[in-house]
Amino acid sequence: MLPATPAVAAEATRASAGALDDGTQVESVTLTAENGVSATILSFGATLWKFMAPDREGKVADITLGYDDIQSYKDKPNYWGATVGRYANRIGNATFSLDGKTYTLPGNDHGQSLHGGGKGFDVQNWTVEKVKSGPVASAVFTLTSPDGDSGYPGTVKARVTYSLDENGALQIVFDATTDKPTIINMTNHAIFNMAGEGAPQGAMDNVLKVPASHYTPVSATLIPTGELAPVEGTPFDFRAGKAMHEGLRDGTDQQIVYGRGVDHNFALDKGLTKKPELAATLADPESGRVLEVLTTEPGLQVYAGNFLDGTYIGKQGHLYRMGDGIALEPQKFPDAPNHSNFVSARVDPGKPYRHVMVYRVSVER
């Protein structure tokens, strides 16, 4: 007698998501776990489009902000759920030097270069290379960024692998190779509300915990000064966990003024690690939904949706405003190529780049 075939614990489903106005065909892949958690990824931007999670009553909600229609991701890009690169976060004065040569990037953020300069990985249509169901459901997306793309040196071949296990842990692995020395810093830019996107109370009652005793203060243009400052006694102390709204309106703190709230990189106590370790916990006490973010990278950008100004109409027709979501972006530090005391973002031929991160969803009873 043949052994029984084990049931598939997590499923991957591939489908058309439609076409952009220029005729670009966009695909979607939905990964579904047994516990009701599912993730839908678009080929455009290798974007985490929907992330569905149950609450303590079993009610499922999308916990990420975004658009319902794919055209808006092109027309009104806001990085929601996207894979950002080549360099996530900001590079000061849109320039950096490597081996004695200065490279100039697009200055798309008040003279700074942000998330690749405006024509980065988030607005490219990636190739869906492989989709697989099984104990772990997965989807692989690939993209080639040519030498000189947005001013960056080297031809970079990038790969993003989304994997969802039967317990609802979504792992995202960023891999890249280059044929010339360059800089790479890739992450996912999902903006979360554990109460569910569009919840009328917003996300500021979400409780955030970050194991970081230092953060990187910024200038008025949100570029790190190079200092690692203690969080002790500041609004940036999330070590014990606190509601996001605590300290966000502290106009006596110049850093809060610069960021219009929290829009800062935290230097994780764990540093750069070989395996992903805990970087943040975000929980909604009312619904019981809990998100843990794990990463191999040394930094975590926390952004409290400070620039959402009511002009973005998102999922289900929801008008997104300040404080409606929280981004938790594992990364190398912002502007690292211009600060020798920060962990280097340099990548060389024969020494591939890899960043492993995990979004682990659970319910607090």
Coordinates of C-alpha atoms in Angstrom, one line a residue:
M1 CA 0.0 0.0 0.0
L2 CA 1.3 3.4 -0.9
P3 CA 1.8 5.9 1.9
A4 CA -0.9 8.5 2.3
T5 CA 0.0 11.8 0.6
P6 CA 0.3 14.5 3.2
A7 CA -2.2 17.4 3.0
V8 CA -0.8 20.7 1.7
A9 CA -0.5 23.0 4.7
A10 CA 0.0 26.2 2.8
E11 CA -1.2 27.0 -0.7
A12 CA 0.1 29.3 -3.5
T13 CA -2.3 30.6 -6.1
R14 CA -1.1 32.6 -9.2
A15 CA -3.4 34.9 -11.1
S16 CA -3.6 38.0 -13.3
A17 CA -4.0 41.2 -11.4
G18 CA -4.8 43.1 -14.6
A19 CA -2.9 45.5 -16.8
L20 CA -1.5 49.0 -16.2
D21 CA -2.4 51.8 -18.6
D22 CA 0.8 51.2 -20.6
G23 CA -0.2 47.6 -21.2
T24 CA 2.1 46.1 -18.6
Q25 CA 0.6 42.8 -17.3
V26 CA 0.7 42.5 -13.6
E27 CA 0.4 39.2 -11.8
S28 CA -0.6 38.4 -8.2
V29 CA 0.4 35.4 -6.0
T30 CA -1.7 34.6 -2.9
L31 CA -0.1 32.5 -0.2
T32 CA -2.6 31.0 2.3
A33 CA -1.9 29.3 5.6
E34 CA -4.1 26.9 7.6
N35 CA -4.7 29.4 10.4
G36 CA -6.4 32.0 8.2
V37 CA -3.4 34.2 7.5
S38 CA -2.8 35.0 3.8
A39 CA -0.5 37.3 1.9
T40 CA -1.1 38.5 -1.7
I41 CA 1.9 39.8 -3.6
L42 CA 1.9 41.9 -6.8
S43 CA 4.6 41.5 -9.4
F44 CA 4.5 45.3 -9.7
G45 CA 7.1 46.4 -7.1
A46 CA 7.2 42.8 -5.7
T47 CA 4.6 44.4 -3.4
L48 CA 2.9 42.9 -0.4
W49 CA -0.6 43.9 -1.6
K50 CA -2.8 42.3 1.1
F51 CA -1.9 40.7 4.4
M52 CA -5.0 39.1 6.0
A53 CA -5.0 38.1 9.7
P54 CA -7.7 37.0 12.1
D55 CA -8.4 38.6 15.4
R56 CA -9.2 36.8 18.7
E57 CA -12.8 36.3 17.5
G58 CA -11.6 34.9 14.2
K59 CA -12.5 38.0 12.2
V60 CA -10.1 38.4 9.3
A61 CA -8.9 41.9 8.3
D62 CA -6.2 43.3 6.0
I63 CA -3.5 44.8 8.3
T64 CA -1.7 46.7 5.6
L65 CA -2.4 50.0 4.0
G66 CA -2.5 50.2 0.2
Y67 CA -4.7 50.6 -2.9
D68 CA -7.4 48.3 -4.2
D69 CA -6.4 49.0 -7.9
I70 CA -3.0 48.3 -9.3
Q71 CA -2.9 51.5 -11.5
S72 CA -2.8 53.6 -8.3
Y73 CA 0.5 51.9 -7.4
K74 CA 2.0 53.4 -10.5
D75 CA 0.2 56.8 -10.6
K76 CA 0.4 57.6 -6.9
P77 CA 3.4 55.6 -5.6
N78 CA 3.7 55.7 -1.8
Y79 CA 5.8 52.6 -1.2
W80 CA 3.0 50.8 0.5
G81 CA 4.0 47.2 0.9
A82 CA 6.6 47.5 -1.9
T83 CA 10.1 46.1 -2.2
V84 CA 12.3 49.2 -2.0
G85 CA 15.8 49.5 -3.4
R86 CA 18.4 49.8 -4.6
Y87 CA 18.8 51.7 -1.4
A88 CA 16.0 51.8 1.1
N89 CA 15.6 55.1 3.1
R90 CA 17.5 58.3 2.5
I91 CA 20.9 59.2 1.1
G92 CA 22.0 62.7 2.0
N93 CA 22.4 65.2 -0.8
A94 CA 21.7 62.3 -3.2
T95 CA 25.4 61.5 -3.5
F96 CA 27.8 58.9 -2.1
S97 CA 31.4 57.9 -2.8
L98 CA 32.8 54.5 -3.5
D99 CA 36.5 53.7 -4.2
G100 CA 37.2 57.4 -4.7
K101 CA 34.4 58.0 -7.2
T102 CA 31.3 60.1 -6.4
Y103 CA 27.9 58.9 -7.6
T104 CA 24.9 61.2 -8.1
L105 CA 21.4 59.9 -7.6
P106 CA 18.0 61.4 -8.3
G107 CA 17.1 63.9 -5.5
N108 CA 13.4 63.0 -5.0
D109 CA 13.0 64.1 -1.4
H110 CA 14.0 67.7 -0.8
G111 CA 17.4 67.2 -2.4
Q112 CA 17.9 63.8 -0.8
S113 CA 17.5 60.4 -2.5
L114 CA 14.7 58.3 -1.0
H115 CA 14.1 54.6 -1.6
G116 CA 16.0 54.4 -4.9
G117 CA 15.4 57.9 -6.2
G118 CA 11.8 57.7 -7.5
K119 CA 12.4 55.1 -10.2
G120 CA 13.5 52.4 -7.8
F121 CA 12.4 48.7 -7.4
D122 CA 9.0 49.8 -6.1
V123 CA 7.8 50.9 -9.5
Q124 CA 9.3 48.1 -11.6
N125 CA 7.3 45.1 -12.7
W126 CA 9.1 42.1 -11.4
T127 CA 9.1 38.6 -13.1
V128 CA 7.3 35.9 -11.2
E129 CA 9.9 33.2 -11.5
K130 CA 8.5 30.4 -9.3
V131 CA 5.3 29.6 -7.3
K132 CA 5.1 26.6 -5.0
S133 CA 2.6 25.1 -2.5
G134 CA 3.5 22.7 0.3
P135 CA 4.3 22.8 4.0
V136 CA 5.6 26.3 3.1
A137 CA 4.0 28.2 0.2
S138 CA 6.4 30.5 -1.7
A139 CA 6.8 32.8 -4.6
V140 CA 10.0 34.1 -6.2
F141 CA 10.2 37.4 -8.0
T142 CA 13.3 38.6 -10.0
L143 CA 14.5 41.9 -11.5
T144 CA 17.6 43.1 -13.2
S145 CA 18.7 46.6 -12.6
P146 CA 21.3 47.7 -15.2
D147 CA 24.6 49.4 -14.6
G148 CA 23.9 53.1 -14.0
D149 CA 20.2 52.6 -13.1
S150 CA 19.2 55.8 -11.2
G151 CA 22.9 56.6 -10.9
Y152 CA 23.9 53.4 -9.1
P153 CA 27.0 51.5 -10.3
G154 CA 26.9 47.8 -11.4
T155 CA 24.3 45.5 -13.0
V156 CA 22.3 44.1 -10.1
K157 CA 20.3 41.0 -10.3
A158 CA 17.8 41.0 -7.5
R159 CA 15.5 38.3 -6.1
V160 CA 12.7 38.5 -3.5
T161 CA 11.3 35.3 -2.1
Y162 CA 8.1 35.4 -0.1
S163 CA 7.3 32.2 2.0
L164 CA 4.3 31.6 4.2
D165 CA 4.3 28.6 6.6
E166 CA 1.3 26.8 8.0
N167 CA 1.4 29.0 11.2
G168 CA 1.2 32.2 9.3
A169 CA 4.8 33.4 9.4
L170 CA 5.6 35.4 6.3
Q171 CA 9.4 35.3 5.5
I172 CA 10.8 37.7 2.9
V173 CA 14.3 37.0 1.6
F174 CA 16.1 39.7 -0.4
D175 CA 19.0 38.4 -2.5
A176 CA 21.2 40.4 -5.0
T177 CA 24.4 40.1 -6.9
T178 CA 26.4 42.7 -8.7
D179 CA 29.2 42.8 -11.3
K180 CA 30.7 46.0 -9.9
P181 CA 31.2 47.4 -6.4
T182 CA 27.9 49.1 -5.4
I183 CA 25.6 49.7 -2.5
I184 CA 22.4 47.8 -1.8
N185 CA 19.9 48.1 1.0
M186 CA 16.5 46.3 0.3
T187 CA 13.5 46.0 2.6
N188 CA 9.7 45.8 2.6
H189 CA 7.8 49.0 3.1
A190 CA 4.5 47.7 4.5
I191 CA 2.5 50.1 6.6
F192 CA 0.5 48.3 9.3
N193 CA -2.5 48.8 11.4
M194 CA -3.2 45.8 13.5
A195 CA -6.7 47.0 14.1
G196 CA -7.2 46.6 10.3
E197 CA -6.4 49.1 7.6
G198 CA -8.9 51.9 7.6
A199 CA -10.0 51.4 11.2
P200 CA -11.7 54.7 12.3
Q201 CA -9.4 55.0 15.4
G202 CA -6.3 54.8 13.2
A203 CA -3.2 53.0 14.3
M204 CA -2.0 55.1 17.2
D205 CA -3.4 52.8 19.8
N206 CA -1.2 50.0 18.5
V207 CA 1.4 49.1 21.1
L208 CA 5.0 49.1 19.8
K209 CA 8.0 47.4 21.4
V210 CA 11.5 47.8 19.9
P211 CA 14.6 46.3 21.5
A212 CA 16.8 49.2 20.7
S213 CA 18.6 51.3 23.3
H214 CA 19.9 53.8 20.7
Y215 CA 18.5 55.6 17.6
T216 CA 20.0 57.8 14.9
P217 CA 19.0 61.5 15.3
V218 CA 18.4 63.4 12.1
S219 CA 18.8 66.9 10.6
A220 CA 15.9 69.0 9.5
T221 CA 16.1 67.1 6.1
L222 CA 15.8 63.7 8.0
I223 CA 19.3 62.7 7.3
P224 CA 21.2 61.0 10.2
T225 CA 23.8 63.2 11.9
G226 CA 26.0 60.2 12.4
E227 CA 25.3 60.1 16.2
L228 CA 23.9 57.1 18.0
A229 CA 21.8 58.6 20.8
P230 CA 20.3 56.8 23.8
V231 CA 16.5 56.4 23.7
E232 CA 16.5 56.7 27.5
G233 CA 14.3 59.6 28.6
T234 CA 13.1 60.4 25.1
P235 CA 9.9 59.7 23.1
F236 CA 12.0 57.1 21.2
D237 CA 12.1 54.6 24.1
F238 CA 10.0 51.7 23.0
R239 CA 12.0 49.1 24.9
A240 CA 9.2 48.3 27.3
G241 CA 6.4 48.8 24.8
K242 CA 4.0 51.7 24.6
A243 CA 1.1 53.0 22.5
M244 CA 2.3 54.7 19.4
H245 CA 0.5 57.9 20.3
E246 CA 2.7 58.4 23.4
G247 CA 5.2 61.2 22.7
L248 CA 4.2 61.8 19.1
R249 CA 3.0 65.3 19.9
D250 CA 5.9 66.3 22.1
G251 CA 6.8 69.6 20.4
T252 CA 9.6 70.2 22.9
D253 CA 11.6 67.4 21.3
Q254 CA 13.4 68.7 18.2
Q255 CA 13.6 65.2 16.7
I256 CA 9.8 64.8 17.0
V257 CA 9.5 68.2 15.3
Y258 CA 11.8 67.3 12.4
G259 CA 10.0 64.0 11.7
R260 CA 6.5 65.3 12.5
G261 CA 6.5 62.5 14.9
V262 CA 8.5 59.3 14.8
D263 CA 10.3 58.8 11.4
H264 CA 13.6 57.5 12.7
N265 CA 16.0 54.6 12.5
F266 CA 16.6 52.5 15.6
A267 CA 19.9 50.8 16.1
L268 CA 18.8 47.4 17.2
D269 CA 20.6 46.0 20.2
K270 CA 21.1 42.7 18.4
G271 CA 23.1 44.4 15.5
L272 CA 23.8 42.6 12.2
T273 CA 23.0 38.9 12.6
K274 CA 23.3 35.8 10.5
K275 CA 19.7 34.7 11.4
P276 CA 16.7 36.9 11.8
E277 CA 16.1 38.1 15.3
L278 CA 13.3 40.1 16.9
A279 CA 13.3 43.8 15.8
A280 CA 9.8 44.9 16.8
T281 CA 6.4 43.8 18.2
L282 CA 3.3 45.6 17.2
A283 CA 0.0 44.7 18.9
D284 CA -3.6 46.0 18.9
P285 CA -5.0 45.4 22.4
E286 CA -8.7 45.5 21.2
S287 CA -8.5 42.9 18.4
G288 CA -5.7 40.9 19.9
R289 CA -3.7 40.9 16.7
V290 CA 0.1 40.8 17.2
L291 CA 2.8 41.3 14.6
E292 CA 6.5 40.3 15.3
V293 CA 9.1 41.6 12.9
L294 CA 12.4 39.7 12.7
T295 CA 15.5 40.6 10.7
T296 CA 19.1 40.0 10.0
E297 CA 19.8 43.7 9.6
P298 CA 21.0 46.1 12.3
G299 CA 18.4 48.9 11.9
L300 CA 14.7 49.4 11.9
Q301 CA 13.0 52.5 10.5
V302 CA 9.8 53.3 12.4
Y303 CA 7.5 55.7 10.5
A304 CA 4.2 56.6 12.1
G305 CA 2.4 57.7 8.9
N306 CA 3.2 61.3 9.6
F307 CA 3.0 62.5 6.0
L308 CA -0.4 60.9 5.3
D309 CA -2.4 64.0 4.7
G310 CA -5.9 62.9 3.6
T311 CA -5.1 63.0 -0.1
Y312 CA -4.7 59.2 -0.5
I313 CA -7.8 57.2 -1.1
G314 CA -6.8 53.6 -0.2
K315 CA -8.4 50.2 0.1
Q316 CA -12.2 50.1 0.4
G317 CA -12.3 53.8 -0.3
H318 CA -10.7 54.6 3.0
L319 CA -9.1 58.1 3.2
Y320 CA -5.7 57.7 4.8
R321 CA -4.6 60.4 7.3
M322 CA -1.8 61.0 9.7
G323 CA -1.4 58.1 12.1
D324 CA -3.4 55.6 10.1
G325 CA -0.5 53.2 9.8
I326 CA 3.0 52.3 11.1
A327 CA 5.9 51.3 8.9
L328 CA 8.5 48.9 10.4
E329 CA 11.3 48.7 7.9
P330 CA 14.4 46.5 8.7
Q331 CA 17.4 47.9 7.0
K332 CA 21.0 49.1 7.0
F333 CA 21.0 52.6 8.5
P334 CA 19.9 55.6 6.4
D335 CA 22.8 57.4 4.6
A336 CA 25.2 54.6 5.7
P337 CA 27.4 55.1 2.6
N338 CA 28.2 58.6 4.0
H339 CA 28.9 57.5 7.6
S340 CA 32.0 55.3 8.2
N341 CA 30.7 54.4 11.7
F342 CA 27.5 52.8 10.3
V343 CA 27.4 49.2 9.1
S344 CA 28.5 49.2 5.5
A345 CA 26.0 48.8 2.7
R346 CA 28.8 47.9 0.2
V347 CA 28.3 44.9 -2.0
D348 CA 31.1 43.5 -4.2
P349 CA 31.1 40.9 -7.1
G350 CA 31.3 37.4 -5.7
K351 CA 29.9 38.5 -2.4
P352 CA 26.1 38.5 -2.7
Y353 CA 23.8 40.6 -0.7
R354 CA 21.2 38.9 1.5
H355 CA 18.6 40.2 3.9
V356 CA 16.2 37.9 5.7
M357 CA 13.1 39.3 7.5
V358 CA 9.9 37.8 8.9
Y359 CA 6.5 39.1 9.6
R360 CA 5.0 36.7 12.2
V361 CA 1.3 37.1 13.0
S362 CA -0.4 35.7 16.1
V363 CA -3.4 36.4 18.4
E364 CA -3.1 37.5 22.0
R365 CA -6.0 35.9 23.9

